[in-house]
Amino acid sequence: MATLDLKGVTKSFGRNTVCSGIDLTVGDGEMVCLIGASGSGKSTLLRCMNLLEPIDDGVILLDGVDISVPGLDPQPVRQRIGIVFQSFNLFPHMTAVENAMLAPRRVHKLTREALLPEITHLFERFGLADRMDHYPDQLSGGQQQRVAIVRALAMKPEIMLFDEITSALDPELVGEVLDVLRHLRRAGMTMVLATHEMGFARELADKVCFLDKGVILEEGPPEKLFTDPKEDRTRAFLARVL
Amino acid sequence: MTQTEIDSPDAKRPGLTRRQIYEAQVRRRSMAIAAGSTAAVLLALVVLIPLAPGWEGVKKSFFNADVFARTFPGLLEAFLLDVAIFAWSAPLIFLLGLCIALCRDARSPALYPLRLFGTLYTDIFRGVPVILVIYLIGFGIPGLGLPRPWNSPYIWGTVALVLTYAAYVAEVLRSGIESIHHSQRAAAASLGLGHSDTMRFVILPQAIRRVVPANMNLFVALQKDVALLSFIGPVEIFRQAGVYKSLLANFTPYVGAALIFLAVTVPATRYADYLMNKQARARS
C-alpha cells in the first residue's frame, strides 16, 4: 500500500517559481503521467516527491504522513520512493550488479550472498542476466537505463518515480525500457512518470496531468485528456507533440 | 576522369587514398626537419662548449670518470635511504591528505571547525617553503629535549615532509571530489544512502582514480625533496655526495647523484604523463 498526496506544493529556484501550488493524488497501484513542455516543472515536481529538492510551501503526504516537514530526515523516505533519472546516473566504477547491491548492502545491512538470488532475479526479469558483471560504459543506453531501474527496485520501494527516462535514448532503444515499465505496471507498482512518450501514457496511465508554467493546468484519464482536452494550451501542446 | 584515377594517382602505391599519400609525405618531411635541427643543436653544443675557456677545469672537477667510478656505489647505497624515507612518507601523506580533503568538504555546521582547520592547514603548509618546515620541525621539536629515539631527525624530517606534501595532496583530492558530477550524489541520495556512505563508496573511488596522474606528479616532486632532509642530519645521497666532494675535492659525486635521481624521476614522470594522456583520451 502506498499513496502519495501533494497539496499546494510550491518550489522556486531564486526568483524562478517552478511549481506553484500543485495538488496531485497518486492512489495505490496507480500510474500517473506528467506531460508538458520542457521547463513546465515535471522533473522538479518528481524530485520534490522523494525529497531531493526541499519544497518551499505545501505538504506532501506519503500514506497520509507528512514527509515534507522541514528538517525531517529524508533517507527513510527515499528508501520508500525510488527514482530513475533521464541520464541514468549509474556509478561508473561499479559493475551493474554492484550498482544494484550498494544501497541494500549499506542501508539494509544485507550481505552480497543474501542479496544475490533476488537481484539476479531482477536482472533476469528485465533481460539483463548476461550483463550483470558489465560496467556501465560497456552497456548500451537502454541497458544502462534498465540497470538503473533494477538498482532502484533493489531497495524494494513502494513508489517509483521516472524522470523522462527514455529521453536520452536512441529511438530504437526506447521500446526495451518501456517494456520494463509495462512489466512494473502489471505487477501493480505505484508509479509517477514525467514523459514525452504520449502513446505510452495513453496506453497505460490511470491519470494524465498536463503541466504548464508550474501548475497542473488539466488532468484526467488519458482517453479524455488526449481526445477531448478542455484547455486551449493543452490542445496546442498535444497538437505539437502528437 | 574515372574513380580509380582520383583515388590513386600514385601508380606505385595502389590501395592508398590521396589523403593517405599526402599525409605520408608531410610526415616524412616533418621527421627529416626534426632530425636535422636536433643534429644541428647537438653538434653546436659538442663543438662550442669545449671552446669555453674554463672547460678543461670543469671537465676535471665535474665529469671525472675516475671519481665517478669510485663514488657511484656509495651514492647508490645512500640513495636507498632516500627510497626508504619516500616509501614510508608516501602512504602517510596520502592518508593525511585524504583526511584534510574530507575536512574541507565537511558540510554540516557542527563540523565547521574541521572545515576551518582544513582551509588554514592547506593555506599554511602550501605557503611555506618545504626547507623552512624541515628546519623548524627538524630542529625545533627535538630541541624540546625529547629522549631517544624521539629526537631522531628521521622522525621529524618525515613529519615535516608529510605535513607539507599532505597539503598539496589534499588540494588535488579536493579538486577530484569536486569534479564528480552532482548527479552522482543525487543518485546515491535517491537510493537512501547517507553522506558518509555516498562519499566512501560513490564519490571517493571515482575522485581518487581521476587524480592519480596529478598525485603522481606530486610524488615525483617528493622523491626529490627527500634530499632536503640532509640539512637536518640523515646521510642520504645528497649529504653523501657532499662528503665525497670534501674528501676528493671534486664535484663529480653531485653529477652522479643527479643521474641517480633522474633514473627514478624520469620514468615516473613519463608514466604520469602516460596516465594523464590515457585519461584525456578516455574522456574525449
Short mmCIF file of C-alpha atoms in Angstrom, two decimals:
data_model
loop_
_atom_site.label_atom_id
_atom_site.label_comp_id
_atom_site.label_asym_id
_atom_site.label_seq_id
_atom_site.Cartn_x
_atom_site.Cartn_y
_atom_site.Cartn_z
CA MET A 1 0.00 0.00 0.00
CA ALA A 2 1.35 3.38 -0.91
CA THR A 3 -0.39 6.59 -1.74
CA LEU A 4 1.07 9.99 -2.38
CA ASP A 5 -0.82 13.24 -1.84
CA LEU A 6 0.52 16.63 -2.84
CA LYS A 7 -1.24 19.73 -1.58
CA GLY A 8 -0.27 23.20 -2.72
CA VAL A 9 3.34 22.18 -3.45
CA THR A 10 5.41 25.23 -4.33
CA LYS A 11 9.07 25.30 -5.33
CA SER A 12 11.22 28.19 -6.54
CA PHE A 13 14.82 28.46 -7.57
CA GLY A 14 15.66 32.03 -6.69
CA ARG A 15 13.05 34.20 -8.39
CA ASN A 16 12.08 31.44 -10.76
CA THR A 17 8.95 29.66 -9.50
CA VAL A 18 8.99 26.17 -10.96
CA CYS A 19 6.00 24.65 -9.18
CA SER A 20 3.26 26.89 -7.86
CA GLY A 21 0.59 25.30 -5.73
CA ILE A 22 0.42 21.82 -7.22
CA ASP A 23 -2.29 19.44 -5.96
CA LEU A 24 -1.96 15.83 -7.02
CA THR A 25 -3.15 12.48 -5.72
CA VAL A 26 -1.49 9.21 -6.64
CA GLY A 27 -3.51 6.22 -5.47
CA ASP A 28 -2.10 2.83 -4.56
CA GLY A 29 -1.10 0.89 -7.68
CA GLU A 30 -1.87 3.83 -9.91
CA MET A 31 0.23 5.09 -12.75
CA VAL A 32 0.21 8.85 -13.19
CA CYS A 33 1.87 10.54 -16.17
CA LEU A 34 3.04 14.13 -16.08
CA ILE A 35 3.22 15.69 -19.52
CA GLY A 36 4.09 19.19 -20.66
CA ALA A 37 6.78 21.20 -22.41
CA SER A 38 10.33 21.23 -21.03
CA GLY A 39 10.58 23.71 -18.20
CA SER A 40 6.97 23.18 -17.18
CA GLY A 41 8.07 21.75 -13.81
CA LYS A 42 7.65 17.99 -14.32
CA SER A 43 11.16 16.99 -13.28
CA THR A 44 11.26 19.36 -10.34
CA LEU A 45 7.94 18.01 -9.09
CA LEU A 46 9.30 14.46 -9.19
CA ARG A 47 12.50 15.49 -7.40
CA CYS A 48 10.37 17.16 -4.72
CA MET A 49 8.37 13.96 -4.22
CA ASN A 50 11.36 11.97 -2.97
CA LEU A 51 12.84 14.97 -1.19
CA LEU A 52 15.81 15.51 -3.50
CA GLU A 53 14.57 19.10 -3.56
CA PRO A 54 13.07 20.65 -0.43
CA ILE A 55 9.72 22.30 -1.15
CA ASP A 56 9.04 25.93 -0.21
CA ASP A 57 5.38 25.57 0.65
CA GLY A 58 2.59 23.00 0.72
CA VAL A 59 2.65 19.44 2.02
CA ILE A 60 3.49 16.01 0.62
CA LEU A 61 1.78 13.07 2.33
CA LEU A 62 3.08 9.52 1.96
CA ASP A 63 0.33 7.15 3.13
CA GLY A 64 -1.18 10.13 4.90
CA VAL A 65 2.01 11.02 6.77
CA ASP A 66 3.59 14.42 6.12
CA ILE A 67 7.06 13.82 4.68
CA SER A 68 7.68 17.44 3.77
CA VAL A 69 8.25 18.68 7.33
CA PRO A 70 11.33 20.91 7.18
CA GLY A 71 14.25 19.23 8.90
CA LEU A 72 12.88 15.70 8.52
CA ASP A 73 15.50 13.07 7.76
CA PRO A 74 14.94 12.35 4.04
CA GLN A 75 16.71 8.99 3.95
CA PRO A 76 13.88 6.72 5.18
CA VAL A 77 11.51 8.41 2.74
CA ARG A 78 13.90 7.95 -0.18
CA GLN A 79 14.16 4.27 0.64
CA ARG A 80 10.40 4.01 0.11
CA ILE A 81 10.24 6.17 -3.03
CA GLY A 82 12.67 5.23 -5.80
CA ILE A 83 13.58 7.50 -8.70
CA VAL A 84 15.13 6.84 -12.10
CA PHE A 85 16.77 9.73 -13.92
CA GLN A 86 16.91 10.75 -17.55
CA SER A 87 20.71 10.46 -17.56
CA PHE A 88 20.83 7.02 -15.81
CA ASN A 89 23.39 8.23 -13.22
CA LEU A 90 24.82 4.76 -12.73
CA PHE A 91 28.00 4.58 -10.66
CA PRO A 92 30.62 4.19 -13.41
CA HIS A 93 33.22 2.46 -11.23
CA MET A 94 30.91 -0.42 -10.31
CA THR A 95 29.53 -3.29 -12.34
CA ALA A 96 25.81 -3.46 -12.95
CA VAL A 97 25.26 -5.91 -10.10
CA GLU A 98 27.41 -3.84 -7.71
CA ASN A 99 25.35 -0.78 -8.63
CA ALA A 100 22.21 -2.65 -7.65
CA MET A 101 23.65 -4.08 -4.44
CA LEU A 102 25.29 -0.99 -2.95
CA ALA A 103 22.26 0.60 -1.31
CA PRO A 104 20.68 -2.61 0.07
CA ARG A 105 24.07 -3.61 1.44
CA ARG A 106 24.75 -0.32 3.15
CA VAL A 107 21.24 0.72 4.15
CA HIS A 108 19.65 -2.64 4.94
CA LYS A 109 22.95 -4.19 6.05
CA LEU A 110 22.46 -7.25 3.86
CA THR A 111 25.33 -9.35 2.56
CA ARG A 112 26.10 -9.88 -1.11
CA GLU A 113 25.27 -13.57 -0.75
CA ALA A 114 21.88 -12.82 0.80
CA LEU A 115 21.06 -10.33 -1.94
CA LEU A 116 22.31 -12.23 -4.94
CA PRO A 117 19.31 -14.51 -5.65
CA GLU A 118 16.84 -11.65 -5.52
CA ILE A 119 18.98 -9.24 -7.53
CA THR A 120 19.78 -11.91 -10.10
CA HIS A 121 16.06 -12.46 -10.44
CA LEU A 122 15.52 -8.75 -11.13
CA PHE A 123 18.25 -8.75 -13.79
CA GLU A 124 16.71 -11.82 -15.40
CA ARG A 125 13.25 -10.30 -15.36
CA PHE A 126 14.46 -7.33 -17.36
CA GLY A 127 16.57 -9.30 -19.82
CA LEU A 128 19.91 -8.35 -18.28
CA ALA A 129 21.04 -11.73 -16.94
CA ASP A 130 24.20 -11.73 -19.07
CA ARG A 131 25.03 -8.11 -18.30
CA MET A 132 25.33 -8.28 -14.53
CA ASP A 133 29.11 -8.10 -14.46
CA HIS A 134 29.44 -5.39 -17.09
CA TYR A 135 30.46 -1.86 -16.27
CA PRO A 136 28.08 0.92 -17.30
CA ASP A 137 30.31 2.06 -20.18
CA GLN A 138 30.13 -1.45 -21.64
CA LEU A 139 26.34 -1.24 -21.86
CA SER A 140 24.03 0.43 -24.36
CA GLY A 141 21.88 3.34 -23.21
CA GLY A 142 18.81 1.14 -23.00
CA GLN A 143 20.66 -1.46 -20.95
CA GLN A 144 22.07 1.22 -18.64
CA GLN A 145 18.63 2.62 -18.04
CA ARG A 146 17.24 -0.82 -17.27
CA VAL A 147 20.11 -1.37 -14.81
CA ALA A 148 19.20 1.97 -13.20
CA ILE A 149 15.63 0.73 -12.81
CA VAL A 150 16.86 -2.54 -11.28
CA ARG A 151 19.08 -0.52 -8.93
CA ALA A 152 16.07 1.48 -7.73
CA LEU A 153 13.89 -1.65 -7.42
CA ALA A 154 16.56 -3.43 -5.39
CA MET A 155 15.62 -1.16 -2.48
CA LYS A 156 12.06 -2.51 -2.71
CA PRO A 157 10.43 0.91 -2.99
CA GLU A 158 6.68 1.30 -2.63
CA ILE A 159 6.50 4.06 -5.21
CA MET A 160 8.66 4.59 -8.30
CA LEU A 161 9.27 7.93 -9.98
CA PHE A 162 10.56 8.07 -13.56
CA ASP A 163 12.03 11.31 -14.81
CA GLU A 164 11.89 11.26 -18.63
CA ILE A 165 13.80 8.00 -18.60
CA THR A 166 13.63 7.47 -22.35
CA SER A 167 14.54 11.00 -23.45
CA ALA A 168 18.28 10.36 -23.61
CA LEU A 169 17.93 7.11 -25.56
CA ASP A 170 18.26 6.39 -29.26
CA PRO A 171 14.78 5.78 -30.67
CA GLU A 172 15.39 2.07 -31.26
CA LEU A 173 16.25 1.59 -27.55
CA VAL A 174 13.14 3.28 -26.17
CA GLY A 175 10.97 0.19 -26.57
CA GLU A 176 13.01 -2.07 -24.30
CA VAL A 177 12.80 0.45 -21.46
CA LEU A 178 9.07 0.99 -21.91
CA ASP A 179 8.63 -2.79 -21.74
CA VAL A 180 10.13 -2.69 -18.26
CA LEU A 181 7.56 -0.09 -17.26
CA ARG A 182 4.73 -2.22 -18.67
CA HIS A 183 6.05 -5.08 -16.61
CA LEU A 184 6.02 -2.98 -13.44
CA ARG A 185 2.57 -1.71 -14.23
CA ARG A 186 1.24 -5.27 -14.45
CA ALA A 187 2.95 -6.06 -11.14
CA GLY A 188 0.90 -3.27 -9.55
CA MET A 189 3.70 -0.81 -8.77
CA THR A 190 2.60 2.71 -7.89
CA MET A 191 4.32 4.95 -10.43
CA VAL A 192 4.67 8.59 -11.42
CA LEU A 193 6.25 9.36 -14.78
CA ALA A 194 7.38 12.56 -16.35
CA THR A 195 7.32 11.61 -20.00
CA HIS A 196 7.25 12.69 -23.61
CA GLU A 197 6.03 9.25 -24.73
CA MET A 198 2.41 10.22 -25.37
CA GLY A 199 1.49 6.87 -26.89
CA PHE A 200 2.77 5.10 -23.83
CA ALA A 201 0.92 7.44 -21.45
CA ARG A 202 -2.24 6.93 -23.41
CA GLU A 203 -1.86 3.17 -23.33
CA LEU A 204 -1.14 2.64 -19.64
CA ALA A 205 -1.75 5.68 -17.45
CA ASP A 206 -4.62 5.89 -15.00
CA LYS A 207 -4.31 9.62 -15.00
CA VAL A 208 -2.50 12.15 -17.15
CA CYS A 209 -1.64 15.63 -15.85
CA PHE A 210 -0.71 18.44 -18.19
CA LEU A 211 1.74 20.82 -16.54
CA ASP A 212 2.15 24.34 -17.79
CA LYS A 213 4.27 27.04 -16.14
CA GLY A 214 4.41 25.23 -12.82
CA VAL A 215 0.72 24.38 -12.43
CA ILE A 216 -1.37 21.36 -13.36
CA LEU A 217 -3.50 23.01 -15.99
CA GLU A 218 -5.56 19.97 -16.71
CA GLU A 219 -5.79 16.37 -15.55
CA GLY A 220 -7.89 13.37 -16.29
CA PRO A 221 -7.94 9.84 -17.64
CA PRO A 222 -5.86 9.55 -20.81
CA GLU A 223 -8.74 8.83 -23.19
CA LYS A 224 -10.38 12.07 -22.04
CA LEU A 225 -7.31 14.30 -21.92
CA PHE A 226 -5.85 13.16 -25.21
CA THR A 227 -9.08 13.19 -27.22
CA ASP A 228 -11.06 15.96 -25.65
CA PRO A 229 -8.83 18.46 -23.82
CA LYS A 230 -10.65 21.39 -22.21
CA GLU A 231 -7.86 23.95 -22.18
CA ASP A 232 -6.53 25.71 -25.25
CA ARG A 233 -2.96 25.31 -24.12
CA THR A 234 -3.37 21.58 -23.62
CA ARG A 235 -4.78 21.35 -27.10
CA ALA A 236 -1.91 23.41 -28.52
CA PHE A 237 0.67 21.23 -26.72
CA LEU A 238 -0.91 17.99 -27.88
CA ALA A 239 -1.13 19.30 -31.43
CA ARG A 240 2.61 19.89 -31.34
CA VAL A 241 3.63 16.51 -29.95
CA LEU A 242 1.08 14.04 -31.32
CA MET B 1 38.22 11.23 -65.03
CA THR B 2 37.45 7.80 -63.62
CA GLN B 3 37.19 6.92 -59.96
CA THR B 4 40.45 4.96 -60.00
CA GLU B 5 42.41 7.95 -61.22
CA ILE B 6 41.10 10.17 -58.46
CA ASP B 7 41.75 7.67 -55.68
CA SER B 8 45.25 6.57 -56.58
CA PRO B 9 47.20 8.93 -58.79
CA ASP B 10 50.36 7.33 -57.41
CA ALA B 11 50.53 4.19 -59.52
CA LYS B 12 53.29 2.65 -57.41
CA ARG B 13 51.20 2.61 -54.24
CA PRO B 14 47.85 1.20 -55.08
CA GLY B 15 45.21 0.97 -52.35
CA LEU B 16 46.12 4.29 -50.73
CA THR B 17 43.83 7.29 -50.90
CA ARG B 18 45.08 10.73 -51.99
CA ARG B 19 44.80 11.85 -48.39
CA GLN B 20 46.97 8.99 -47.08
CA ILE B 21 49.67 9.66 -49.64
CA TYR B 22 49.66 13.37 -48.82
CA GLU B 23 49.85 12.71 -45.08
CA ALA B 24 52.71 10.25 -45.52
CA GLN B 25 54.64 12.93 -47.44
CA VAL B 26 54.01 15.51 -44.72
CA ARG B 27 55.09 13.04 -42.05
CA ARG B 28 58.34 12.23 -43.87
CA ARG B 29 59.11 15.90 -44.33
CA SER B 30 58.49 16.81 -40.64
CA MET B 31 60.65 13.93 -39.46
CA ALA B 32 63.51 14.99 -41.67
CA ILE B 33 63.28 18.58 -40.42
CA ALA B 34 63.12 17.49 -36.75
CA ALA B 35 66.12 15.18 -37.14
CA GLY B 36 68.12 17.87 -38.95
CA SER B 37 67.51 20.57 -36.36
CA THR B 38 68.26 18.23 -33.44
CA ALA B 39 71.54 17.20 -35.05
CA ALA B 40 72.47 20.84 -35.62
CA VAL B 41 71.85 21.78 -31.96
CA LEU B 42 73.78 18.76 -30.64
CA LEU B 43 76.68 19.48 -32.94
CA ALA B 44 76.77 23.10 -31.80
CA LEU B 45 76.85 22.01 -28.14
CA VAL B 46 79.61 19.47 -28.69
CA VAL B 47 81.69 21.93 -30.67
CA LEU B 48 81.00 25.13 -28.73
CA ILE B 49 81.14 24.07 -25.07
CA PRO B 50 84.74 22.76 -25.20
CA LEU B 51 85.71 26.13 -26.69
CA ALA B 52 84.80 27.87 -23.40
CA PRO B 53 87.94 28.97 -21.52
CA GLY B 54 87.10 27.05 -18.30
CA TRP B 55 86.07 23.81 -19.99
CA GLU B 56 89.15 21.83 -19.06
CA GLY B 57 88.72 22.72 -15.37
CA VAL B 58 85.00 21.94 -15.38
CA LYS B 59 85.64 18.63 -17.07
CA LYS B 60 88.12 17.67 -14.41
CA SER B 61 86.03 18.68 -11.40
CA PHE B 62 82.52 17.71 -12.61
CA PHE B 63 82.99 14.91 -15.12
CA ASN B 64 85.88 12.99 -13.67
CA ALA B 65 85.45 9.36 -14.68
CA ASP B 66 87.81 8.08 -12.04
CA VAL B 67 86.00 9.86 -9.19
CA PHE B 68 82.66 8.81 -10.64
CA ALA B 69 83.61 5.14 -10.60
CA ARG B 70 84.92 5.33 -7.04
CA THR B 71 81.92 7.16 -5.55
CA PHE B 72 78.97 5.80 -7.52
CA PRO B 73 78.44 2.59 -5.49
CA GLY B 74 78.49 4.57 -2.23
CA LEU B 75 76.00 7.05 -3.68
CA LEU B 76 73.67 4.25 -4.75
CA GLU B 77 73.79 2.83 -1.26
CA ALA B 78 73.00 6.23 0.26
CA PHE B 79 70.12 6.58 -2.20
CA LEU B 80 68.46 3.57 -0.58
CA LEU B 81 67.84 5.81 2.43
CA ASP B 82 66.06 8.32 0.17
CA VAL B 83 63.95 5.50 -1.18
CA ALA B 84 63.13 4.30 2.33
CA ILE B 85 62.13 7.77 3.54
CA PHE B 86 59.99 8.17 0.43
CA ALA B 87 58.42 4.75 0.94
CA TRP B 88 57.23 5.40 4.47
CA SER B 89 56.30 9.03 3.85
CA ALA B 90 54.14 8.47 0.76
CA PRO B 91 51.33 6.43 2.40
CA LEU B 92 51.25 8.79 5.40
CA ILE B 93 51.00 11.75 3.04
CA PHE B 94 48.14 10.15 1.17
CA LEU B 95 46.22 9.35 4.36
CA LEU B 96 46.70 12.78 5.92
CA GLY B 97 45.91 14.46 2.59
CA LEU B 98 42.69 12.45 2.36
CA CYS B 99 41.69 13.48 5.91
CA ILE B 100 42.35 17.15 5.15
CA ALA B 101 40.42 16.94 1.88
CA LEU B 102 37.46 15.39 3.71
CA CYS B 103 37.68 18.11 6.39
CA ARG B 104 37.44 20.74 3.69
CA ASP B 105 34.42 19.01 2.21
CA ALA B 106 32.55 18.79 5.54
CA ARG B 107 29.15 20.40 5.14
CA SER B 108 27.32 20.17 8.44
CA PRO B 109 27.60 23.23 10.71
CA ALA B 110 28.81 21.10 13.63
CA LEU B 111 31.86 20.23 11.55
CA TYR B 112 32.63 23.84 10.66
CA PRO B 113 35.74 23.85 12.89
CA LEU B 114 37.11 20.93 10.84
CA ARG B 115 36.46 22.81 7.66
CA LEU B 116 38.20 25.90 9.00
CA PHE B 117 41.10 23.73 10.13
CA GLY B 118 41.39 22.17 6.68
CA THR B 119 41.45 25.55 4.99
CA LEU B 120 44.02 27.01 7.38
CA TYR B 121 46.15 23.90 7.11
CA THR B 122 46.39 23.95 3.33
CA ASP B 123 46.95 27.72 3.31
CA ILE B 124 49.81 27.49 5.79
CA PHE B 125 51.64 24.45 4.51
CA ARG B 126 51.34 25.39 0.86
CA GLY B 127 52.51 28.88 1.71
CA VAL B 128 55.78 27.99 3.50
CA PRO B 129 58.84 26.62 1.65
CA VAL B 130 59.47 22.93 2.41
CA ILE B 131 63.00 23.63 3.59
CA LEU B 132 61.68 26.05 6.23
CA VAL B 133 59.22 23.49 7.57
CA ILE B 134 62.02 20.93 7.70
CA TYR B 135 64.25 23.32 9.66
CA LEU B 136 61.52 24.46 12.04
CA ILE B 137 60.27 20.97 12.84
CA GLY B 138 63.54 19.09 12.43
CA PHE B 139 65.47 21.37 14.78
CA GLY B 140 62.62 22.81 16.82
CA ILE B 141 60.90 19.72 18.14
CA PRO B 142 64.00 17.71 19.13
CA GLY B 143 65.02 20.99 20.83
CA LEU B 144 62.26 20.34 23.36
CA GLY B 145 64.68 17.87 24.93
CA LEU B 146 62.88 14.70 23.88
CA PRO B 147 64.62 11.44 24.86
CA ARG B 148 65.93 8.97 22.29
CA PRO B 149 64.60 7.79 19.89
CA TRP B 150 62.06 10.61 19.82
CA ASN B 151 64.65 13.23 18.90
CA SER B 152 65.57 11.42 15.68
CA PRO B 153 65.84 13.62 12.60
CA TYR B 154 64.31 10.75 10.62
CA ILE B 155 61.07 11.07 12.54
CA TRP B 156 60.81 14.84 12.48
CA GLY B 157 62.12 15.14 8.94
CA THR B 158 59.45 12.70 7.85
CA VAL B 159 56.84 14.67 9.80
CA ALA B 160 57.90 17.85 8.03
CA LEU B 161 57.63 16.22 4.59
CA VAL B 162 54.29 14.61 5.44
CA LEU B 163 52.80 17.85 6.74
CA THR B 164 53.87 19.81 3.68
CA TYR B 165 53.01 17.32 0.98
CA ALA B 166 49.69 16.36 2.59
CA ALA B 167 48.53 19.93 1.96
CA TYR B 168 49.18 19.57 -1.78
CA VAL B 169 47.69 16.09 -1.96
CA ALA B 170 44.62 17.36 -0.09
CA GLU B 171 44.06 20.08 -2.67
CA VAL B 172 44.44 17.63 -5.53
CA LEU B 173 41.98 15.22 -3.91
CA ARG B 174 39.53 18.01 -3.20
CA SER B 175 39.60 19.07 -6.84
CA GLY B 176 38.91 15.42 -7.69
CA ILE B 177 35.96 15.28 -5.29
CA GLU B 178 34.53 18.47 -6.73
CA SER B 179 34.94 17.20 -10.29
CA ILE B 180 32.44 14.37 -9.70
CA HIS B 181 29.14 15.43 -11.20
CA HIS B 182 26.46 16.31 -8.64
CA SER B 183 24.08 13.83 -10.30
CA GLN B 184 26.18 11.07 -8.72
CA ARG B 185 25.39 12.46 -5.28
CA ALA B 186 21.73 12.78 -6.27
CA ALA B 187 21.64 9.15 -7.44
CA ALA B 188 23.20 7.96 -4.18
CA ALA B 189 20.84 10.11 -2.11
CA SER B 190 17.82 8.85 -4.05
CA LEU B 191 18.74 5.30 -3.02
CA GLY B 192 18.70 6.31 0.63
CA LEU B 193 22.48 6.27 1.09
CA GLY B 194 23.81 8.59 3.79
CA HIS B 195 26.55 11.22 3.42
CA SER B 196 29.42 9.06 4.61
CA ASP B 197 28.40 6.04 2.53
CA THR B 198 27.97 8.26 -0.51
CA MET B 199 31.44 9.70 0.00
CA ARG B 200 33.07 6.35 0.71
CA PHE B 201 31.50 4.21 -1.98
CA VAL B 202 30.42 6.61 -4.72
CA ILE B 203 32.44 9.84 -4.70
CA LEU B 204 35.90 8.93 -3.38
CA PRO B 205 36.57 5.87 -5.56
CA GLN B 206 35.87 7.95 -8.65
CA ALA B 207 37.66 11.07 -7.39
CA ILE B 208 40.84 9.25 -6.34
CA ARG B 209 41.13 7.49 -9.69
CA ARG B 210 40.63 10.73 -11.55
CA VAL B 211 43.51 12.48 -9.76
CA VAL B 212 46.06 9.65 -9.93
CA PRO B 213 48.19 11.43 -12.57
CA ALA B 214 48.20 14.71 -10.63
CA ASN B 215 49.21 12.88 -7.46
CA MET B 216 51.93 11.01 -9.36
CA ASN B 217 53.48 14.35 -10.24
CA LEU B 218 53.44 15.35 -6.58
CA PHE B 219 55.12 12.13 -5.56
CA VAL B 220 57.84 12.62 -8.18
CA ALA B 221 58.49 16.01 -6.57
CA LEU B 222 58.51 14.36 -3.13
CA GLN B 223 61.16 11.88 -4.26
CA LYS B 224 63.46 14.83 -4.99
CA ASP B 225 62.59 16.78 -1.88
CA VAL B 226 63.61 13.87 0.34
CA ALA B 227 67.14 15.15 -0.32
CA LEU B 228 66.31 18.27 1.69
CA LEU B 229 66.31 16.18 4.87
CA SER B 230 70.11 16.09 4.56
CA PHE B 231 70.08 19.58 6.06
CA ILE B 232 68.95 18.22 9.43
CA GLY B 233 71.20 15.18 9.62
CA PRO B 234 70.39 11.98 7.73
CA VAL B 235 73.25 10.94 5.46
CA GLU B 236 71.24 10.32 2.35
CA ILE B 237 72.52 10.67 -1.19
CA PHE B 238 72.89 14.45 -1.31
CA ARG B 239 74.76 14.52 2.01
CA GLN B 240 76.88 11.54 0.94
CA ALA B 241 77.79 13.33 -2.29
CA GLY B 242 78.84 16.31 -0.15
CA VAL B 243 81.05 14.07 1.94
CA TYR B 244 82.75 12.69 -1.18
CA LYS B 245 83.15 16.19 -2.57
CA SER B 246 85.04 17.32 0.53
CA LEU B 247 87.06 14.13 0.63
CA LEU B 248 88.13 14.14 -3.02
CA ALA B 249 87.91 17.88 -3.70
CA ASN B 250 85.79 17.08 -6.75
CA PHE B 251 82.18 17.83 -7.76
CA THR B 252 81.63 14.68 -9.81
CA PRO B 253 79.69 12.92 -6.98
CA TYR B 254 76.98 15.58 -7.36
CA VAL B 255 76.65 14.71 -11.03
CA GLY B 256 76.43 11.05 -10.06
CA ALA B 257 73.68 11.86 -7.54
CA ALA B 258 71.78 13.84 -10.18
CA LEU B 259 71.96 10.88 -12.57
CA ILE B 260 70.60 8.55 -9.90
CA PHE B 261 67.66 10.91 -9.25
CA LEU B 262 66.96 11.15 -12.96
CA ALA B 263 66.98 7.38 -13.31
CA VAL B 264 64.00 7.30 -10.94
CA THR B 265 62.13 10.52 -11.66
CA VAL B 266 62.20 10.44 -15.47
CA PRO B 267 60.43 7.07 -15.81
CA ALA B 268 57.98 8.10 -13.07
CA THR B 269 57.21 11.38 -14.83
CA ARG B 270 56.80 9.65 -18.19
CA TYR B 271 54.42 7.19 -16.55
CA ALA B 272 52.39 10.03 -15.02
CA ASP B 273 52.19 11.70 -18.45
CA TYR B 274 51.11 8.42 -19.99
CA LEU B 275 48.34 8.04 -17.40
CA MET B 276 47.22 11.63 -17.96
CA ASN B 277 47.07 11.17 -21.74
CA LYS B 278 45.18 7.94 -21.33
CA GLN B 279 42.65 9.70 -19.12
CA ALA B 280 42.29 12.60 -21.52
CA ARG B 281 41.65 10.15 -24.36
CA ALA B 282 39.12 8.19 -22.30
CA ARG B 283 37.16 11.35 -21.55
CA SER B 284 37.06 12.73 -25.09
#
